[in-house]
Amino acid sequence: MAEQIMATPEIRDYVRSVSLREDPVLAELRTLTGQLPAGAAMQVMAEEGQLLALLVRLCNAASVLEIGTFTGYSTLCMARALPPGGTVVTLDLNGRWPAIGADFWKRADVADRIDVRLGDAAQTLADLAGERGPDSFDLAFIDADKANYGTYYEAALTHVRPGGLIVIDNTLFFGRVIDPASQDPDTLAVRALNASLHEDPRVDVSMLTMADGITLARRK
């Protein structure tokens, strides 16, 4: 059986040269984000943003739930992939980071497709359940504080319709998930979610060894 090829820098450069389609607005936002404290570690890879846009289109999604906005690179990628009238509801703790992305959303002509909700994500998710009811989103993207990943996943399962997709970022968490010495709350939470997803009969699941680990869970 063929094994996965090692993703050397040269392989990554080749893949980027023949696959990535990042326009100047996205590239500028990514560069600006990379200059922020911990920005390079926290933002999604350009290739991941492109994958998210493709998944939105493959799901024929008109409504997207994003848990964790940061500077809105992934938000912009997904908003662009929506049909007219589509919406990304994106959640963040405060407005400091989303404010950076807001200008780029306007420049890309998708600001009217993005609904930013600020505050504690667990509470916002509960509020959304009361506001919209269950099964109201086609796709959810989870990329927020790792210690609460289990809570966010369970909430996403109620918000995403049957047949909808949940995308979870950082499920390899810088490789810490396989390091027994890593016992911090974030790593423990990601490990626990990975283990539970493997056995969760409510979803079809596949973990991709791309970027920092991306898990796809389709609600049955």
mmCIF file with all atom_site columns, C-alpha atoms in Angstrom, residues 26-163:
data_model
loop_
_atom_site.group_PDB
_atom_site.id
_atom_site.type_symbol
_atom_site.label_atom_id
_atom_site.label_alt_id
_atom_site.label_comp_id
_atom_site.label_asym_id
_atom_site.label_entity_id
_atom_site.label_seq_id
_atom_site.pdbx_PDB_ins_code
_atom_site.Cartn_x
_atom_site.Cartn_y
_atom_site.Cartn_z
_atom_site.occupancy
_atom_site.B_iso_or_equiv
_atom_site.pdbx_formal_charge
_atom_site.auth_seq_id
_atom_site.auth_comp_id
_atom_site.auth_asym_id
_atom_site.auth_atom_id
_atom_site.pdbx_PDB_model_num
ATOM 1   C CA . LEU A 1 26  ? -6.341  37.826 0.259  1.00 0.00 ? 26  LEU A CA 1
ATOM 2   C CA . ALA A 1 27  ? -2.553  38.009 -0.006 1.00 0.00 ? 27  ALA A CA 1
ATOM 3   C CA . GLU A 1 28  ? -2.486  41.457 1.581  1.00 0.00 ? 28  GLU A CA 1
ATOM 4   C CA . LEU A 1 29  ? -4.696  40.342 4.465  1.00 0.00 ? 29  LEU A CA 1
ATOM 5   C CA . ARG A 1 30  ? -2.528  37.256 5.021  1.00 0.00 ? 30  ARG A CA 1
ATOM 6   C CA . THR A 1 31  ? 0.650   39.347 5.017  1.00 0.00 ? 31  THR A CA 1
ATOM 7   C CA . LEU A 1 32  ? -0.812  41.862 7.444  1.00 0.00 ? 32  LEU A CA 1
ATOM 8   C CA . THR A 1 33  ? -2.031  39.099 9.753  1.00 0.00 ? 33  THR A CA 1
ATOM 9   C CA . GLY A 1 34  ? 1.384   37.458 9.710  1.00 0.00 ? 34  GLY A CA 1
ATOM 10  C CA . GLN A 1 35  ? 2.897   40.644 11.125 1.00 0.00 ? 35  GLN A CA 1
ATOM 11  C CA . LEU A 1 36  ? 0.671   40.560 14.217 1.00 0.00 ? 36  LEU A CA 1
ATOM 12  C CA . PRO A 1 37  ? 1.827   38.936 17.482 1.00 0.00 ? 37  PRO A CA 1
ATOM 13  C CA . ALA A 1 38  ? 1.355   35.173 16.940 1.00 0.00 ? 38  ALA A CA 1
ATOM 14  C CA . GLY A 1 39  ? -0.457  36.042 13.730 1.00 0.00 ? 39  GLY A CA 1
ATOM 15  C CA . ALA A 1 40  ? 1.450   33.603 11.542 1.00 0.00 ? 40  ALA A CA 1
ATOM 16  C CA . ALA A 1 41  ? 0.638   30.730 13.902 1.00 0.00 ? 41  ALA A CA 1
ATOM 17  C CA . MET A 1 42  ? -3.020  31.639 14.341 1.00 0.00 ? 42  MET A CA 1
ATOM 18  C CA . GLN A 1 43  ? -4.138  32.337 10.783 1.00 0.00 ? 43  GLN A CA 1
ATOM 19  C CA . VAL A 1 44  ? -5.170  29.601 8.368  1.00 0.00 ? 44  VAL A CA 1
ATOM 20  C CA . MET A 1 45  ? -2.869  28.687 5.506  1.00 0.00 ? 45  MET A CA 1
ATOM 21  C CA . ALA A 1 46  ? -3.774  30.182 2.168  1.00 0.00 ? 46  ALA A CA 1
ATOM 22  C CA . GLU A 1 47  ? -4.352  26.656 0.854  1.00 0.00 ? 47  GLU A CA 1
ATOM 23  C CA . GLU A 1 48  ? -6.746  25.957 3.717  1.00 0.00 ? 48  GLU A CA 1
ATOM 24  C CA . GLY A 1 49  ? -8.729  29.079 2.915  1.00 0.00 ? 49  GLY A CA 1
ATOM 25  C CA . GLN A 1 50  ? -9.023  27.905 -0.677 1.00 0.00 ? 50  GLN A CA 1
ATOM 26  C CA . LEU A 1 51  ? -10.124 24.461 0.534  1.00 0.00 ? 51  LEU A CA 1
ATOM 27  C CA . LEU A 1 52  ? -12.819 26.045 2.722  1.00 0.00 ? 52  LEU A CA 1
ATOM 28  C CA . ALA A 1 53  ? -14.157 27.965 -0.261 1.00 0.00 ? 53  ALA A CA 1
ATOM 29  C CA . LEU A 1 54  ? -14.255 24.768 -2.306 1.00 0.00 ? 54  LEU A CA 1
ATOM 30  C CA . LEU A 1 55  ? -16.092 22.929 0.487  1.00 0.00 ? 55  LEU A CA 1
ATOM 31  C CA . VAL A 1 56  ? -18.667 25.723 0.709  1.00 0.00 ? 56  VAL A CA 1
ATOM 32  C CA . ARG A 1 57  ? -19.330 25.355 -2.989 1.00 0.00 ? 57  ARG A CA 1
ATOM 33  C CA . LEU A 1 58  ? -19.394 21.544 -2.883 1.00 0.00 ? 58  LEU A CA 1
ATOM 34  C CA . CYS A 1 59  ? -21.989 21.682 -0.102 1.00 0.00 ? 59  CYS A CA 1
ATOM 35  C CA . ASN A 1 60  ? -24.035 24.256 -2.033 1.00 0.00 ? 60  ASN A CA 1
ATOM 36  C CA . ALA A 1 61  ? -23.918 26.157 1.226  1.00 0.00 ? 61  ALA A CA 1
ATOM 37  C CA . ALA A 1 62  ? -25.932 29.321 1.638  1.00 0.00 ? 62  ALA A CA 1
ATOM 38  C CA . SER A 1 63  ? -25.377 29.657 5.381  1.00 0.00 ? 63  SER A CA 1
ATOM 39  C CA . VAL A 1 64  ? -22.037 29.182 7.135  1.00 0.00 ? 64  VAL A CA 1
ATOM 40  C CA . LEU A 1 65  ? -21.240 29.253 10.844 1.00 0.00 ? 65  LEU A CA 1
ATOM 41  C CA . GLU A 1 66  ? -17.671 30.183 11.740 1.00 0.00 ? 66  GLU A CA 1
ATOM 42  C CA . ILE A 1 67  ? -16.498 29.807 15.340 1.00 0.00 ? 67  ILE A CA 1
ATOM 43  C CA . GLY A 1 68  ? -13.376 31.952 15.594 1.00 0.00 ? 68  GLY A CA 1
ATOM 44  C CA . THR A 1 69  ? -12.945 34.889 13.211 1.00 0.00 ? 69  THR A CA 1
ATOM 45  C CA . PHE A 1 70  ? -9.472  36.257 14.037 1.00 0.00 ? 70  PHE A CA 1
ATOM 46  C CA . THR A 1 71  ? -8.660  38.691 11.197 1.00 0.00 ? 71  THR A CA 1
ATOM 47  C CA . GLY A 1 72  ? -11.197 37.148 8.855  1.00 0.00 ? 72  GLY A CA 1
ATOM 48  C CA . TYR A 1 73  ? -9.082  35.472 6.169  1.00 0.00 ? 73  TYR A CA 1
ATOM 49  C CA . SER A 1 74  ? -11.135 32.275 6.276  1.00 0.00 ? 74  SER A CA 1
ATOM 50  C CA . THR A 1 75  ? -14.275 34.395 6.630  1.00 0.00 ? 75  THR A CA 1
ATOM 51  C CA . LEU A 1 76  ? -13.447 36.169 3.388  1.00 0.00 ? 76  LEU A CA 1
ATOM 52  C CA . CYS A 1 77  ? -12.683 32.926 1.564  1.00 0.00 ? 77  CYS A CA 1
ATOM 53  C CA . MET A 1 78  ? -16.003 31.368 2.564  1.00 0.00 ? 78  MET A CA 1
ATOM 54  C CA . ALA A 1 79  ? -18.057 34.529 1.992  1.00 0.00 ? 79  ALA A CA 1
ATOM 55  C CA . ARG A 1 80  ? -16.767 34.772 -1.558 1.00 0.00 ? 80  ARG A CA 1
ATOM 56  C CA . ALA A 1 81  ? -17.866 31.196 -2.214 1.00 0.00 ? 81  ALA A CA 1
ATOM 57  C CA . LEU A 1 82  ? -21.465 31.828 -1.148 1.00 0.00 ? 82  LEU A CA 1
ATOM 58  C CA . PRO A 1 83  ? -24.278 32.436 -3.616 1.00 0.00 ? 83  PRO A CA 1
ATOM 59  C CA . PRO A 1 84  ? -26.041 35.825 -3.624 1.00 0.00 ? 84  PRO A CA 1
ATOM 60  C CA . GLY A 1 85  ? -27.967 36.199 -0.391 1.00 0.00 ? 85  GLY A CA 1
ATOM 61  C CA . GLY A 1 86  ? -25.701 33.773 1.458  1.00 0.00 ? 86  GLY A CA 1
ATOM 62  C CA . THR A 1 87  ? -24.333 34.576 4.911  1.00 0.00 ? 87  THR A CA 1
ATOM 63  C CA . VAL A 1 88  ? -21.350 33.730 7.084  1.00 0.00 ? 88  VAL A CA 1
ATOM 64  C CA . VAL A 1 89  ? -22.196 34.164 10.763 1.00 0.00 ? 89  VAL A CA 1
ATOM 65  C CA . THR A 1 90  ? -18.789 34.471 12.392 1.00 0.00 ? 90  THR A CA 1
ATOM 66  C CA . LEU A 1 91  ? -18.093 34.477 16.134 1.00 0.00 ? 91  LEU A CA 1
ATOM 67  C CA . ASP A 1 92  ? -15.251 36.068 18.047 1.00 0.00 ? 92  ASP A CA 1
ATOM 68  C CA . LEU A 1 93  ? -14.635 37.104 21.641 1.00 0.00 ? 93  LEU A CA 1
ATOM 69  C CA . ASN A 1 94  ? -14.143 40.795 20.844 1.00 0.00 ? 94  ASN A CA 1
ATOM 70  C CA . GLY A 1 95  ? -13.980 43.076 17.847 1.00 0.00 ? 95  GLY A CA 1
ATOM 71  C CA . ARG A 1 96  ? -10.259 43.796 17.859 1.00 0.00 ? 96  ARG A CA 1
ATOM 72  C CA . TRP A 1 97  ? -9.238  41.207 15.255 1.00 0.00 ? 97  TRP A CA 1
ATOM 73  C CA . PRO A 1 98  ? -12.360 41.140 13.050 1.00 0.00 ? 98  PRO A CA 1
ATOM 74  C CA . ALA A 1 99  ? -12.005 44.913 12.666 1.00 0.00 ? 99  ALA A CA 1
ATOM 75  C CA . ILE A 1 100 ? -8.789  44.266 10.756 1.00 0.00 ? 100 ILE A CA 1
ATOM 76  C CA . GLY A 1 101 ? -10.580 42.075 8.256  1.00 0.00 ? 101 GLY A CA 1
ATOM 77  C CA . ALA A 1 102 ? -13.585 44.349 7.833  1.00 0.00 ? 102 ALA A CA 1
ATOM 78  C CA . ASP A 1 103 ? -11.827 46.657 5.364  1.00 0.00 ? 103 ASP A CA 1
ATOM 79  C CA . PHE A 1 104 ? -10.749 43.682 3.255  1.00 0.00 ? 104 PHE A CA 1
ATOM 80  C CA . TRP A 1 105 ? -14.292 42.295 3.273  1.00 0.00 ? 105 TRP A CA 1
ATOM 81  C CA . LYS A 1 106 ? -15.496 45.621 1.908  1.00 0.00 ? 106 LYS A CA 1
ATOM 82  C CA . ARG A 1 107 ? -12.791 45.709 -0.739 1.00 0.00 ? 107 ARG A CA 1
ATOM 83  C CA . ALA A 1 108 ? -13.790 42.202 -1.823 1.00 0.00 ? 108 ALA A CA 1
ATOM 84  C CA . ASP A 1 109 ? -17.454 43.240 -2.007 1.00 0.00 ? 109 ASP A CA 1
ATOM 85  C CA . VAL A 1 110 ? -18.679 40.642 0.488  1.00 0.00 ? 110 VAL A CA 1
ATOM 86  C CA . ALA A 1 111 ? -19.164 42.696 3.661  1.00 0.00 ? 111 ALA A CA 1
ATOM 87  C CA . ASP A 1 112 ? -22.929 42.346 3.297  1.00 0.00 ? 112 ASP A CA 1
ATOM 88  C CA . ARG A 1 113 ? -22.571 38.550 3.481  1.00 0.00 ? 113 ARG A CA 1
ATOM 89  C CA . ILE A 1 114 ? -20.756 38.592 6.846  1.00 0.00 ? 114 ILE A CA 1
ATOM 90  C CA . ASP A 1 115 ? -22.524 38.800 10.207 1.00 0.00 ? 115 ASP A CA 1
ATOM 91  C CA . VAL A 1 116 ? -20.043 39.240 13.076 1.00 0.00 ? 116 VAL A CA 1
ATOM 92  C CA . ARG A 1 117 ? -21.219 38.192 16.541 1.00 0.00 ? 117 ARG A CA 1
ATOM 93  C CA . LEU A 1 118 ? -19.018 39.236 19.474 1.00 0.00 ? 118 LEU A CA 1
ATOM 94  C CA . GLY A 1 119 ? -18.836 37.725 22.941 1.00 0.00 ? 119 GLY A CA 1
ATOM 95  C CA . ASP A 1 120 ? -18.384 34.338 24.583 1.00 0.00 ? 120 ASP A CA 1
ATOM 96  C CA . ALA A 1 121 ? -18.802 31.789 21.792 1.00 0.00 ? 121 ALA A CA 1
ATOM 97  C CA . ALA A 1 122 ? -20.705 29.237 23.884 1.00 0.00 ? 122 ALA A CA 1
ATOM 98  C CA . GLN A 1 123 ? -23.266 31.872 24.832 1.00 0.00 ? 123 GLN A CA 1
ATOM 99  C CA . THR A 1 124 ? -23.489 33.193 21.280 1.00 0.00 ? 124 THR A CA 1
ATOM 100 C CA . LEU A 1 125 ? -24.100 29.658 20.008 1.00 0.00 ? 125 LEU A CA 1
ATOM 101 C CA . ALA A 1 126 ? -26.898 29.243 22.543 1.00 0.00 ? 126 ALA A CA 1
ATOM 102 C CA . ASP A 1 127 ? -28.378 32.562 21.455 1.00 0.00 ? 127 ASP A CA 1
ATOM 103 C CA . LEU A 1 128 ? -28.209 31.512 17.806 1.00 0.00 ? 128 LEU A CA 1
ATOM 104 C CA . ALA A 1 129 ? -30.062 28.307 18.628 1.00 0.00 ? 129 ALA A CA 1
ATOM 105 C CA . GLY A 1 130 ? -32.902 30.352 20.052 1.00 0.00 ? 130 GLY A CA 1
ATOM 106 C CA . GLU A 1 131 ? -32.798 32.834 17.196 1.00 0.00 ? 131 GLU A CA 1
ATOM 107 C CA . ARG A 1 132 ? -32.547 30.468 14.225 1.00 0.00 ? 132 ARG A CA 1
ATOM 108 C CA . GLY A 1 133 ? -33.474 27.054 15.594 1.00 0.00 ? 133 GLY A CA 1
ATOM 109 C CA . PRO A 1 134 ? -31.621 23.801 14.831 1.00 0.00 ? 134 PRO A CA 1
ATOM 110 C CA . ASP A 1 135 ? -30.341 22.622 11.436 1.00 0.00 ? 135 ASP A CA 1
ATOM 111 C CA . SER A 1 136 ? -30.039 26.185 10.135 1.00 0.00 ? 136 SER A CA 1
ATOM 112 C CA . PHE A 1 137 ? -26.494 26.099 8.726  1.00 0.00 ? 137 PHE A CA 1
ATOM 113 C CA . ASP A 1 138 ? -25.041 24.145 5.820  1.00 0.00 ? 138 ASP A CA 1
ATOM 114 C CA . LEU A 1 139 ? -21.422 24.244 7.010  1.00 0.00 ? 139 LEU A CA 1
ATOM 115 C CA . ALA A 1 140 ? -19.598 25.096 10.224 1.00 0.00 ? 140 ALA A CA 1
ATOM 116 C CA . PHE A 1 141 ? -15.900 25.907 10.622 1.00 0.00 ? 141 PHE A CA 1
ATOM 117 C CA . ILE A 1 142 ? -14.401 25.592 14.111 1.00 0.00 ? 142 ILE A CA 1
ATOM 118 C CA . ASP A 1 143 ? -11.135 27.453 14.715 1.00 0.00 ? 143 ASP A CA 1
ATOM 119 C CA . ALA A 1 144 ? -11.287 29.053 18.168 1.00 0.00 ? 144 ALA A CA 1
ATOM 120 C CA . ASP A 1 145 ? -9.909  28.369 21.657 1.00 0.00 ? 145 ASP A CA 1
ATOM 121 C CA . LYS A 1 146 ? -8.999  24.701 21.750 1.00 0.00 ? 146 LYS A CA 1
ATOM 122 C CA . ALA A 1 147 ? -9.998  24.017 25.363 1.00 0.00 ? 147 ALA A CA 1
ATOM 123 C CA . ASN A 1 148 ? -13.654 24.434 24.343 1.00 0.00 ? 148 ASN A CA 1
ATOM 124 C CA . TYR A 1 149 ? -13.497 22.418 21.128 1.00 0.00 ? 149 TYR A CA 1
ATOM 125 C CA . GLY A 1 150 ? -15.778 19.710 22.529 1.00 0.00 ? 150 GLY A CA 1
ATOM 126 C CA . THR A 1 151 ? -18.427 22.297 23.407 1.00 0.00 ? 151 THR A CA 1
ATOM 127 C CA . TYR A 1 152 ? -18.172 23.946 20.009 1.00 0.00 ? 152 TYR A CA 1
ATOM 128 C CA . TYR A 1 153 ? -18.419 20.634 18.167 1.00 0.00 ? 153 TYR A CA 1
ATOM 129 C CA . GLU A 1 154 ? -21.562 19.581 20.039 1.00 0.00 ? 154 GLU A CA 1
ATOM 130 C CA . ALA A 1 155 ? -23.126 22.975 19.359 1.00 0.00 ? 155 ALA A CA 1
ATOM 131 C CA . ALA A 1 156 ? -22.190 22.772 15.691 1.00 0.00 ? 156 ALA A CA 1
ATOM 132 C CA . LEU A 1 157 ? -23.918 19.398 15.431 1.00 0.00 ? 157 LEU A CA 1
ATOM 133 C CA . THR A 1 158 ? -27.194 21.006 16.443 1.00 0.00 ? 158 THR A CA 1
ATOM 134 C CA . HIS A 1 159 ? -26.714 24.034 14.188 1.00 0.00 ? 159 HIS A CA 1
ATOM 135 C CA . VAL A 1 160 ? -25.678 22.171 11.014 1.00 0.00 ? 160 VAL A CA 1
ATOM 136 C CA . ARG A 1 161 ? -28.376 20.416 8.997  1.00 0.00 ? 161 ARG A CA 1
ATOM 137 C CA . PRO A 1 162 ? -28.294 16.673 8.296  1.00 0.00 ? 162 PRO A CA 1
ATOM 138 C CA . GLY A 1 163 ? -25.941 16.212 5.371  1.00 0.00 ? 163 GLY A CA 1
#
